Coordinates of C-alpha atoms in Angstrom, one line a residue:
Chain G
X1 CA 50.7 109.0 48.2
X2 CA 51.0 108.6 52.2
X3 CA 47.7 106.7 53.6
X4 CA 45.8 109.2 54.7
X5 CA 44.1 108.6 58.8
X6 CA 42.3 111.2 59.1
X7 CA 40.5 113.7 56.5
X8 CA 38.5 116.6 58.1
X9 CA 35.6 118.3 55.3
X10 CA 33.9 121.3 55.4
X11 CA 33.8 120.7 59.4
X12 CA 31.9 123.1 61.5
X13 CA 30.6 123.5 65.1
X14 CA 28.4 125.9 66.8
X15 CA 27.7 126.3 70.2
X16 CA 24.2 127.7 70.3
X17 CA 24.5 130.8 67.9
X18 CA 28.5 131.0 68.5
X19 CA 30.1 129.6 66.0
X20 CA 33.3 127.9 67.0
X21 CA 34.5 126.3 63.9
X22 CA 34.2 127.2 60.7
X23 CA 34.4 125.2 57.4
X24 CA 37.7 123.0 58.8
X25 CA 39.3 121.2 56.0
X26 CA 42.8 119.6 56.7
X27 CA 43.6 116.0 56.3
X28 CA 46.6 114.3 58.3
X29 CA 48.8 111.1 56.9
X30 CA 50.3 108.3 58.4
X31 CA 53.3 109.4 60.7
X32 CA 52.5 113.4 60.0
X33 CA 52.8 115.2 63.4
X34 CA 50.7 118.3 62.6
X35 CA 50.5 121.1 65.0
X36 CA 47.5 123.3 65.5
X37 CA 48.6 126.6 67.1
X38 CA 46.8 130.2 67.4
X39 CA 45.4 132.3 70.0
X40 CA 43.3 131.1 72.9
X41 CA 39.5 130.9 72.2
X42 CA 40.2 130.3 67.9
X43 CA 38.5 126.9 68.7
X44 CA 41.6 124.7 68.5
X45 CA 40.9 122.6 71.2
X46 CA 37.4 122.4 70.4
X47 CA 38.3 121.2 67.1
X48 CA 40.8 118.5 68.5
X49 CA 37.4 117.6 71.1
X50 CA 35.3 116.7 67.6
X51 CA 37.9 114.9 66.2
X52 CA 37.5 112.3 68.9
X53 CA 33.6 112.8 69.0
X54 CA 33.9 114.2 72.5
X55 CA 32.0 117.0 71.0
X56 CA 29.4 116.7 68.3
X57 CA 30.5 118.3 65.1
X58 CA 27.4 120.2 64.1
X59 CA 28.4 119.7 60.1
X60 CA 30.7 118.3 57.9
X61 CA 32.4 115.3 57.9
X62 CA 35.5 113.2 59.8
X63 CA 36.6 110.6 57.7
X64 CA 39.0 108.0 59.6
X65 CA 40.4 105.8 57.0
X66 CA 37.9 106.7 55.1
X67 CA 35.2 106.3 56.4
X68 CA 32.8 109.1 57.7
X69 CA 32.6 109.0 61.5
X70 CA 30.7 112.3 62.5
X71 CA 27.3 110.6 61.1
X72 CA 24.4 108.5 62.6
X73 CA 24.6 105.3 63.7
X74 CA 28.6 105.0 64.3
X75 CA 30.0 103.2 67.2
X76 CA 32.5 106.2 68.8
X77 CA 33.5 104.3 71.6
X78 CA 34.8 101.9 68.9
X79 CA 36.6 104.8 66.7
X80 CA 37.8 106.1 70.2
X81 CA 39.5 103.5 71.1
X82 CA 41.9 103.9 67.8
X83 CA 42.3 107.5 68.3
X84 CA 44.1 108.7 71.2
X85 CA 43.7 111.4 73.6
X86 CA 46.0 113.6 75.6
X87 CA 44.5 116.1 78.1
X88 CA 45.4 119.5 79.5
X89 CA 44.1 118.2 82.9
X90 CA 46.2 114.9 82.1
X91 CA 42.1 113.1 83.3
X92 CA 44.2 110.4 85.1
X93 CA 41.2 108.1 86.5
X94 CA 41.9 108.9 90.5
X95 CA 40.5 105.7 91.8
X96 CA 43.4 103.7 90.5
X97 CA 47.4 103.3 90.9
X98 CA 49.8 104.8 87.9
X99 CA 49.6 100.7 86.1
X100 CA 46.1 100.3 86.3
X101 CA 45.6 103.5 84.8
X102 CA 47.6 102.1 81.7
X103 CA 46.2 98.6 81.9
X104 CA 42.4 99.3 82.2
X105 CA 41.2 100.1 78.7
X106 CA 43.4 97.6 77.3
X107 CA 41.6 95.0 79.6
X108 CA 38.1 95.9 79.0
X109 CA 38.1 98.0 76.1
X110 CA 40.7 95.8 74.3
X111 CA 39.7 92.4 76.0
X112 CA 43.0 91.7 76.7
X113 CA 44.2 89.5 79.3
X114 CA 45.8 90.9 82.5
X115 CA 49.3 89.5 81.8
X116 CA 49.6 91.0 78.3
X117 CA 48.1 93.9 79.4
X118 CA 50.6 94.8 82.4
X119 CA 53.4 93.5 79.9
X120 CA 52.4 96.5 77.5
X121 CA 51.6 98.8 79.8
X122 CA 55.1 98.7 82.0
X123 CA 56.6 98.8 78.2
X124 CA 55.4 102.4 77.6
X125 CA 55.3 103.4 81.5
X126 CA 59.2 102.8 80.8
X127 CA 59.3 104.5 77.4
X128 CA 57.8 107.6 79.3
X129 CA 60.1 107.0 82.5
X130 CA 57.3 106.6 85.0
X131 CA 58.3 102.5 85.8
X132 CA 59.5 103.2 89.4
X133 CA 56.2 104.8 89.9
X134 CA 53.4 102.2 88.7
X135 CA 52.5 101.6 92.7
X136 CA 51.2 105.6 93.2
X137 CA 48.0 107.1 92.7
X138 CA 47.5 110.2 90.2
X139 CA 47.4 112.9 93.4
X140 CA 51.0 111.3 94.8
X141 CA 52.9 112.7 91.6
X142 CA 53.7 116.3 89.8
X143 CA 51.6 117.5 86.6
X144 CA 54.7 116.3 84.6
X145 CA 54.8 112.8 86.1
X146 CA 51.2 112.6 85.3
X147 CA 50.8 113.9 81.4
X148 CA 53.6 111.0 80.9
X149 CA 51.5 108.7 82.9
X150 CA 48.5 109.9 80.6
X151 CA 50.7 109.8 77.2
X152 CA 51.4 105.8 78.2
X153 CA 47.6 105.1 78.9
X154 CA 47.1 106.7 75.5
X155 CA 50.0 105.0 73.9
X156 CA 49.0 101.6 75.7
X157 CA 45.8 100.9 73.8
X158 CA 47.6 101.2 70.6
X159 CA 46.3 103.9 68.9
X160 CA 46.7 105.2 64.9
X161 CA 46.5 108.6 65.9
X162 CA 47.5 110.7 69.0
X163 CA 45.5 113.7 69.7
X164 CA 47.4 116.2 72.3
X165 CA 45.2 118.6 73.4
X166 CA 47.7 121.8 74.8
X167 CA 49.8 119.1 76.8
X168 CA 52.0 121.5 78.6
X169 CA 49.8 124.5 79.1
X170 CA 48.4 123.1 82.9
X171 CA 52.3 122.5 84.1
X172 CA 55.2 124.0 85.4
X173 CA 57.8 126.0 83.2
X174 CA 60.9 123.0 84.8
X175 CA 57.7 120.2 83.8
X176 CA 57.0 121.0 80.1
X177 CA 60.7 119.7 78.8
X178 CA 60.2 116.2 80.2
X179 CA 56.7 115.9 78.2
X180 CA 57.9 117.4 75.5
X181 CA 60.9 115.3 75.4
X182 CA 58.8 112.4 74.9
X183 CA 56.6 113.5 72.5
X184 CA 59.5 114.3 70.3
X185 CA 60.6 110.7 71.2
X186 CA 57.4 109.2 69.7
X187 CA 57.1 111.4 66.9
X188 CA 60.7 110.1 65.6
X189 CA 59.1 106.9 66.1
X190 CA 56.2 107.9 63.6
X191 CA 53.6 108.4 65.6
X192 CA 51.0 110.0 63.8
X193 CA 50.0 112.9 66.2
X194 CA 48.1 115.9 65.9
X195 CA 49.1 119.1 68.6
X196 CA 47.0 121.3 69.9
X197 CA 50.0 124.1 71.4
X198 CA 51.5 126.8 72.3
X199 CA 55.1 125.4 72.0
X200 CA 56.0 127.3 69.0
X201 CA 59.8 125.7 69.2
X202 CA 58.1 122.2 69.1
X203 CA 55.7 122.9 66.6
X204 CA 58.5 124.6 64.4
X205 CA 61.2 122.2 65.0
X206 CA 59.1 118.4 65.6
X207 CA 56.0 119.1 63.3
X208 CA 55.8 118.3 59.4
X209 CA 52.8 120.4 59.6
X210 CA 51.5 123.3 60.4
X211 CA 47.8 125.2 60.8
X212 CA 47.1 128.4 62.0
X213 CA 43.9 128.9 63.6
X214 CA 42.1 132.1 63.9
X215 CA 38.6 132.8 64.9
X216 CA 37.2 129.7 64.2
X217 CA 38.8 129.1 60.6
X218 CA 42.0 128.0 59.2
X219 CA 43.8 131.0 58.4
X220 CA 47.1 129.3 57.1
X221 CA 48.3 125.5 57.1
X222 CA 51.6 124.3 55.5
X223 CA 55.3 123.5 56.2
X224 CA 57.0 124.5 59.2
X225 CA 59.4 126.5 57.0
X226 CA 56.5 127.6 55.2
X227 CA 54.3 129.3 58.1
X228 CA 57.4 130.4 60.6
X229 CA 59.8 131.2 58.1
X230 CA 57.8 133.1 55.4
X231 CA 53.9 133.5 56.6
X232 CA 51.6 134.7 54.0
X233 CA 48.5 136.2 56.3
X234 CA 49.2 139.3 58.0
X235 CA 47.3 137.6 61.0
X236 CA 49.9 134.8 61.1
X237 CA 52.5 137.8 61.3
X238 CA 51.4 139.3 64.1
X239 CA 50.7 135.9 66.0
X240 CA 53.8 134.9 65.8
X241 CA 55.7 137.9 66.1
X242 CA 54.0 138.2 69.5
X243 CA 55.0 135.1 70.5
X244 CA 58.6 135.9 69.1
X245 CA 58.9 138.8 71.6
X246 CA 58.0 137.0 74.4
Chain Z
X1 CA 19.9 110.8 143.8
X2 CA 17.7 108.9 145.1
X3 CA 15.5 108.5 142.2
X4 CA 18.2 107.2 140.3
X5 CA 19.2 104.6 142.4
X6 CA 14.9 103.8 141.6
X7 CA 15.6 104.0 137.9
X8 CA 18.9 101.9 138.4
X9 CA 16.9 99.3 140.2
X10 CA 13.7 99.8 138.0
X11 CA 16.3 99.1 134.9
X12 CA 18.0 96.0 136.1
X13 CA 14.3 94.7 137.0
X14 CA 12.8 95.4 133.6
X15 CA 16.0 93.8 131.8
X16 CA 16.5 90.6 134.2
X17 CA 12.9 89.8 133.2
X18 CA 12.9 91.3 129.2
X19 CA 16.4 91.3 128.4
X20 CA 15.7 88.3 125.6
X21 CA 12.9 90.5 124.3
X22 CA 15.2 93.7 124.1
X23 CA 17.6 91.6 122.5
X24 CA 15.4 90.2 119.7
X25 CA 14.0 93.8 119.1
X26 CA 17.7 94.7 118.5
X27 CA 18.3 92.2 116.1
X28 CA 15.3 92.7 114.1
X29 CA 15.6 96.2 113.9
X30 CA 19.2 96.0 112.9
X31 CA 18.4 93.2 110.6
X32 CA 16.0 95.3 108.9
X33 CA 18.1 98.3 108.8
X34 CA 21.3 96.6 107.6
X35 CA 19.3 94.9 104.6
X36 CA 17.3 97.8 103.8
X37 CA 20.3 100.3 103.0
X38 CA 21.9 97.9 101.5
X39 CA 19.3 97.0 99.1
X40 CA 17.9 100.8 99.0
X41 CA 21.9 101.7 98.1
X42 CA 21.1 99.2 95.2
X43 CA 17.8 100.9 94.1
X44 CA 19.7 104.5 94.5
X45 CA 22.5 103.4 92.2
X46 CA 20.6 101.9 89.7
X47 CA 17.9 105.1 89.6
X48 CA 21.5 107.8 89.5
X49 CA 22.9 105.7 86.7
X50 CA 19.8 105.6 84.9
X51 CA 19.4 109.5 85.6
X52 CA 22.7 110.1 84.1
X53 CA 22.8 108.2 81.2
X54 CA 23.6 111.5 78.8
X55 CA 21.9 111.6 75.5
X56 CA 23.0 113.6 72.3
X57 CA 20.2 115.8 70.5
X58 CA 21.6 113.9 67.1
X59 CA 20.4 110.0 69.1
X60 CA 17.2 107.9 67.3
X61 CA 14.3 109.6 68.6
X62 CA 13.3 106.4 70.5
X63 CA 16.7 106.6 72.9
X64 CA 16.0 109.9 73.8
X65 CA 12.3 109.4 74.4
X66 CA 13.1 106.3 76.1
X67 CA 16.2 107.6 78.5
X68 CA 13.6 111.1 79.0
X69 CA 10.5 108.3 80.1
X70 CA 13.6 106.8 82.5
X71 CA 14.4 109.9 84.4
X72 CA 10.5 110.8 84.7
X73 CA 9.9 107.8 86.3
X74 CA 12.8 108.0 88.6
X75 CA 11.9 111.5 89.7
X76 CA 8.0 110.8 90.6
X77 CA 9.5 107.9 92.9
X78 CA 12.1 109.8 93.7
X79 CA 9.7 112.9 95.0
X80 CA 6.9 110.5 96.1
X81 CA 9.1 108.4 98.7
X82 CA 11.3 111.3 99.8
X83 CA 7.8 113.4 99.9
X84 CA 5.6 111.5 102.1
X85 CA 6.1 110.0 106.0
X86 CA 7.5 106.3 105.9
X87 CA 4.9 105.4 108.2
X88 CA 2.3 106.2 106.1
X89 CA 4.1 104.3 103.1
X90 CA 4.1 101.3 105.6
X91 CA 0.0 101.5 105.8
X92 CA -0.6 102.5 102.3
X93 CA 1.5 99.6 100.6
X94 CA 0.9 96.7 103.8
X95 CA -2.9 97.0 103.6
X96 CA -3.6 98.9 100.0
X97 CA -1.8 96.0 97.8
X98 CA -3.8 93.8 99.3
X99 CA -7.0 96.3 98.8
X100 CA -6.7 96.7 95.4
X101 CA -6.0 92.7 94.4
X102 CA -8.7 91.2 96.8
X103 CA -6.5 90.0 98.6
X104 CA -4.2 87.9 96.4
X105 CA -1.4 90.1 97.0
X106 CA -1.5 90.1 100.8
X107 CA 1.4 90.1 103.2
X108 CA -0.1 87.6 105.5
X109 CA 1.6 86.1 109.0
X110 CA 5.4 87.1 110.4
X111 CA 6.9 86.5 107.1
X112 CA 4.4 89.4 105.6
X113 CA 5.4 91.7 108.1
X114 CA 8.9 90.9 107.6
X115 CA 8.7 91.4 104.2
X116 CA 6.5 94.4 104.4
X117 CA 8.6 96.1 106.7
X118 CA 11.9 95.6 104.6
X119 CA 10.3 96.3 101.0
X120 CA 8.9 99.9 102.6
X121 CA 12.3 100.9 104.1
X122 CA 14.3 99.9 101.5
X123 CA 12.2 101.8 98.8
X124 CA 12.5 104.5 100.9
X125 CA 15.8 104.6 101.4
X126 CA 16.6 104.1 97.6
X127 CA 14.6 107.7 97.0
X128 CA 17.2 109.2 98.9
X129 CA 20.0 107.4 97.9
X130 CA 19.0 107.7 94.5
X131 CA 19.4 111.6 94.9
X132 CA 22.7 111.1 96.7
X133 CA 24.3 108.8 94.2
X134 CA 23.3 111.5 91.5
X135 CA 25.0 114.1 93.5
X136 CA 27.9 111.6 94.0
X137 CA 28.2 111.3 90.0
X138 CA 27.7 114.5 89.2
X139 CA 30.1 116.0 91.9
X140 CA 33.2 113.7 90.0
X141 CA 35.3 115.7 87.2
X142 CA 33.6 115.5 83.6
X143 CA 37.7 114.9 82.9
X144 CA 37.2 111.8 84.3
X145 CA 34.5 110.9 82.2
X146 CA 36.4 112.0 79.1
X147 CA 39.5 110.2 80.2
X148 CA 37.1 107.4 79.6
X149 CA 35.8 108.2 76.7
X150 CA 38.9 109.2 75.4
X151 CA 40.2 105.4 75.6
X152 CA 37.3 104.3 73.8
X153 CA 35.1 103.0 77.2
X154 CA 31.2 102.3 76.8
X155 CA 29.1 104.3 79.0
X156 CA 28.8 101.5 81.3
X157 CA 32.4 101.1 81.4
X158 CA 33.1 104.5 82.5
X159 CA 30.6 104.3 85.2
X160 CA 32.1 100.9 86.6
X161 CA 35.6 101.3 86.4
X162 CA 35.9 104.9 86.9
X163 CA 32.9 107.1 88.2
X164 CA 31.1 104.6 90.4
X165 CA 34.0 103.8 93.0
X166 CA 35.2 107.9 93.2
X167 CA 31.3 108.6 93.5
X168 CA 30.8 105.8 96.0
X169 CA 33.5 106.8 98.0
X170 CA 32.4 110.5 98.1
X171 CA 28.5 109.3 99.0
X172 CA 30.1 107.2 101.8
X173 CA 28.9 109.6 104.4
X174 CA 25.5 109.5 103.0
X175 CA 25.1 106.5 103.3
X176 CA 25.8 106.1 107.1
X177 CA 23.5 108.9 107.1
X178 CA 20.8 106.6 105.8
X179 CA 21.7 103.7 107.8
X180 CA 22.0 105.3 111.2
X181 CA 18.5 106.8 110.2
X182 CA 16.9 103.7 109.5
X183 CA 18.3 102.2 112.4
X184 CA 15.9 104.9 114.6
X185 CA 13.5 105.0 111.9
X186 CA 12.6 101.4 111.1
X187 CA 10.4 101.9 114.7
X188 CA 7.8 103.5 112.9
X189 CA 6.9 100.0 111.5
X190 CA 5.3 99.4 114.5
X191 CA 2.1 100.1 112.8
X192 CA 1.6 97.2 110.2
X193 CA 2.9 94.8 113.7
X194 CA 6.8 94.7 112.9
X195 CA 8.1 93.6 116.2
X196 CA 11.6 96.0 116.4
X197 CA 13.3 97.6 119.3
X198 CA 10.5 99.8 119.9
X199 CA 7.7 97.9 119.6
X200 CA 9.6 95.4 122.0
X201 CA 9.2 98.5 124.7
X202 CA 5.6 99.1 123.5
X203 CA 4.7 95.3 124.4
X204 CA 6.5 95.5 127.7
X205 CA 5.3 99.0 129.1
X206 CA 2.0 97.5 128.0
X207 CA 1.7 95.3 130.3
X208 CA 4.0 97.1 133.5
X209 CA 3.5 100.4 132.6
X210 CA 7.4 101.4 133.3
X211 CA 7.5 103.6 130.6
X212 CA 10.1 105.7 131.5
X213 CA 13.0 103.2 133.0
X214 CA 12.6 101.3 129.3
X215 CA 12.4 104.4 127.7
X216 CA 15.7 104.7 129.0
X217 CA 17.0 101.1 127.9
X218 CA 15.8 101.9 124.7
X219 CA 18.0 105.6 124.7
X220 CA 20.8 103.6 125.2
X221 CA 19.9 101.0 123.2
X222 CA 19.9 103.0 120.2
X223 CA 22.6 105.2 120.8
X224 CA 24.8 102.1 121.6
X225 CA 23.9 100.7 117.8
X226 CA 24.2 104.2 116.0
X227 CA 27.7 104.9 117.9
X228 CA 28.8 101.6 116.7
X229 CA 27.2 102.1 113.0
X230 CA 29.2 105.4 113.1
X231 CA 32.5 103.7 114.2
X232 CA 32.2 101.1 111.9
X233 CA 31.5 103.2 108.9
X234 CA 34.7 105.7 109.7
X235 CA 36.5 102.5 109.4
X236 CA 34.8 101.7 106.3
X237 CA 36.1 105.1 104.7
X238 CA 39.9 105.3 105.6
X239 CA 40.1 101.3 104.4
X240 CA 38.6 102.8 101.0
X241 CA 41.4 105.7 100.8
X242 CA 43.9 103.3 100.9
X243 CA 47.6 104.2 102.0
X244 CA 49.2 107.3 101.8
X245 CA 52.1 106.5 100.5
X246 CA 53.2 104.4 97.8
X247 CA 56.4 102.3 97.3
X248 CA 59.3 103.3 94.2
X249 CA 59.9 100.5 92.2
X250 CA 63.4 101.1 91.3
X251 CA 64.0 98.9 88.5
X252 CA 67.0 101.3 87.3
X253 CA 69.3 101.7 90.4
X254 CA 70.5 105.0 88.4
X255 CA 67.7 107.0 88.5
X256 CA 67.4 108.9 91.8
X257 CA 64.4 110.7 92.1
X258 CA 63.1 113.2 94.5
X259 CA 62.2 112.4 97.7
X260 CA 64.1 108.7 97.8
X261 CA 67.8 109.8 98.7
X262 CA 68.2 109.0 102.1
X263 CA 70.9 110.2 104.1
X264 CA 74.0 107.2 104.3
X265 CA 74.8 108.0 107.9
X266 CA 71.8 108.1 109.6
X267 CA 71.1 105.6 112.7
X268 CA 75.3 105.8 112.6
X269 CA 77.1 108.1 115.1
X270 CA 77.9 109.9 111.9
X271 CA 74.6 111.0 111.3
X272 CA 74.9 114.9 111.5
X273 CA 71.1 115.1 112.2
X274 CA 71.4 113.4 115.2
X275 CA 71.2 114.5 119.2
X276 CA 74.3 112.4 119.7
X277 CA 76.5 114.0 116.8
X278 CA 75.5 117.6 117.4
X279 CA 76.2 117.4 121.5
X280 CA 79.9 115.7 120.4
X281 CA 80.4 118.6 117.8
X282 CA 79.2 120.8 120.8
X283 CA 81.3 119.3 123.2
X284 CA 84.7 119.4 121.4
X285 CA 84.1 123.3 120.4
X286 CA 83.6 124.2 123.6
X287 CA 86.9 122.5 124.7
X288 CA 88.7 124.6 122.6
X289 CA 89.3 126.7 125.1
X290 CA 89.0 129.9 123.0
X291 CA 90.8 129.2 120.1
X292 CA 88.9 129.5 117.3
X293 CA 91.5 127.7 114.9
X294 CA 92.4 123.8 115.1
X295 CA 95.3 122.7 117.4
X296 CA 98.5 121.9 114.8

């Protein structure tokens, strides 16, 4: 069996009397890119959010390798720092250039010395195509240029896991096939990554996974071939035929 | 007209004879204002840090009751400082610490004063501050703060690498704000003794009774040091925005990129954008006397 990173049961979240998520169970392996797609508002990014602890799951349990990291007492910047994050609104820190935005949590996060840390972060600024750049500051480049700048600060501190949380939705149409191009790039590479989108060709053609969310709950997770080619909900139907005639 | 040429005369008089007194009065009060936002910027940064520490309903009860104790504490300073005239701040704490310890506490001599003056302004300008530096925080995107997060960063982390210099940056304003103010408004620490700029003219008019041709020194005393505080803070602001523009590395010669092609001709007579080139093509149409296709 695959070593499993992370292992989400029974996990639920309400926001005041509005519950968001319901009863989440869905575990993701080593080098599985799993994508998490449904309508806006089924609480897909808010699920991606308690994975990382940047909201508080209000019940259940998140175990990475393992070990249960919703509870008390658990150090999240700690977990945090092996889980990565991609964001919607890229969240490029706007005090600093394109390199130290990749070189920053390596240095105090990681404690890694400056040298090492440029060295690895001009590696993945180059993996992601954004080397000429590492002099500019976040507001000098296009939405595109910055999700890669964010997928290489992500990608610099190492991570087991890559969370994507809608990646493309805040770009340009011409911007969303550079970013995507590189996330395929890394999942050939085995990333493990988990995607938050509404990409159905890349969650069809790069995933190994698939959940459907709707209205808080997973309606239907499997295969690729399994939930595009033969979907057993009739919500799943009518999800993705609208999305088919668009 | 005539009474100016008075005042001009009454001025030169008053300064030929003062102008060493003016001068120190200057000094002190810019000593004291200088030191006293600097060290009330401290005190304000501390007191929004503290005040923004965020706490989780699922922490140990004694975080969150100690982080709640925190921001009560900062707010009664806060409203009590910002609430009440400076002046009065300068009486109650010059002659009430010394009142209430029997005098063990006492600010005694030049240095007491001096220290007096720059404990009173200071905490004063930290109430403010402290309110500014919160706004500063809480005016930068929570994305930031998640960006942060995100990458695993302590709180304190994420409040020195990242939110602190974008908040600092955006409070810059406020802060000349406060120092320009407690450049005009260290004078009201005349009243414990502090010898400032003001007090200087309150000790000469004393004994002259020119009031109004120092008054005047002292107008363009003050506006000459605010002007410059002003200037200086501008200055201040663009250095922290840094350049504009930003230099390509081109490591890989093959990638051109938007915005870096530059056209091979220009500065050459070839250039098609230029004066020169467009009068010659100009030139040799017009000589064509008519014909509008090429000699063979």
């Amino acid at each position: 069996m695959d070593e499993m990173i992370l292992e989400i049961r029974h996990l639920s979240k309400t926001f005041g009397k509005n519950e968001v998520l319901r009863d989440i169970d869905f575990s993701v392996a080593k080098g599985d890119v799993t994508s998490i797609i449904g309508a806006s508002g089924s609480g897909k990014s808010t699920l991606l959010r308690c994975i990382n602890l940047l909201e508080t799951p209000t019940s259940g349990e998140i175990l990475y390798r393992g070990e249960n990291v919703a509870g008390r007492g658990v150090n999240a910047a700690r977990y945090r720092s092996h889980v990565g994050m991609v964001f919607q609104s890229f969240n490029l820190f706007n005090n600093m250039t394109v390199l130290e935005n990749c070189m920053v949590g390596q240095v105090k996060v990681l404690g890694k010395n400056r040298v090492d840390a440029r060295k690895s972060a001009m590696n993945y600024l180059e993996k992601v195509g954004m080397a000429p750049y590492i002099n500019a500051k976040p507001r000098q480049i296009s939405g595109g240029q910055k999700q890669r700048v964010a997928i290489a600060r992500a990608l610099a501190m190492d991570p087991e896991v890559l969370l994507f949380d809608e990646p493309t939705s805040a770009l340009d149409p011409e911007m969303v096939g550079e970013v995507l191009n590189v996330m395929q790039a890394l999942a050939n590479e085995g990333m493990t990554m988990l995607v938050v989108t509404h990409e159905m060709a890349f969650a069809r053609d790069v995933s190994s996974q698939v959940v459907y969310m709707n209205g808080g709950i997973i309606c239907e997770q499997g295969t690729p071939e399994e939930v595009f080619g033969n979907p057993q909900k009739q919500e799943t139907r009518d999800f993705l035929a609208r999305f088919r005639k668009n | 007209m005539e009474k100016f040429i008075k005042l001009g005369s009454d001025i030169s008089a008053l300064w030929g004879h003062y102008w060493l007194q003016y001068l120190v009065g200057i000094r002190n009060t810019l000593i004291v204002a200088v030191v006293a936002t600097l060290v009330g910027c401290i005190i304000g940064l501390l007191c929004g840090i503290l005040n923004t520490i965020p706490y989780a309903k699922n922490d140990p009860l004694p975080k969150r009751f100690f982080l709640k104790l925190v921001r009560v504490v900062v707010r009664i300073y806060v409203e009590v400082f910002r609430g009440t005239p400076m002046v009065l701040q300068a009486v109650f704490i010059y002659y009430g610490l010394p009142y209430f310890t029997d005098g063990a506490v006492a600010f005694s001599g030049n240095a007491g004063i001096w220290i007096a003056s720059l404990v009173v302004v200071s905490i004063n300008t930290g109430a403010y501050m402290a309110e500014s530096v919160r706004g500063g925080i809480i005016s930068i995107d929570p994305g930031q703060t998640e960006g942060a997060k995100a990458i695993g960063m302590t709180h304190v982390q994420t409040m020195t690498s990242v939110i602190l210099p974008q908040a600092i940056r955006n409070i810059i304003p406020q802060i000349g704000n406060n120092f320009i103010i407690n450049i005009k408004d260290t004078s009201v620490m005349f009243v414990i003794g502090f010898v400032e700029f003001f007090a200087t003219h309150r000790n000469i008019v004393g004994l002259n009774l020119m009031y109004f041709p120092s008054a005047t020194i002292e107008m363009v005393g003050y506006l000459t040091m605010t002007l410059i505080a002003s200037f200086l803070l501008r200055l201040v602001e663009k250095l922290m925005d840094g350049s504009d523009s930003y230099e390509l590395v081109q490591e890989d010669q093959l990638t051109m990129t938007a915005g870096t092609y530059s056209h091979p001709d220009r500065g050459t007579p070839f250039d098609e954008r230029s004066k020169e080139y467009r009068n010659r093509v100009r030139e040799s149409l017009k000589n064509r006397n008519g014909s509008t296709r090429g000699e063979r």
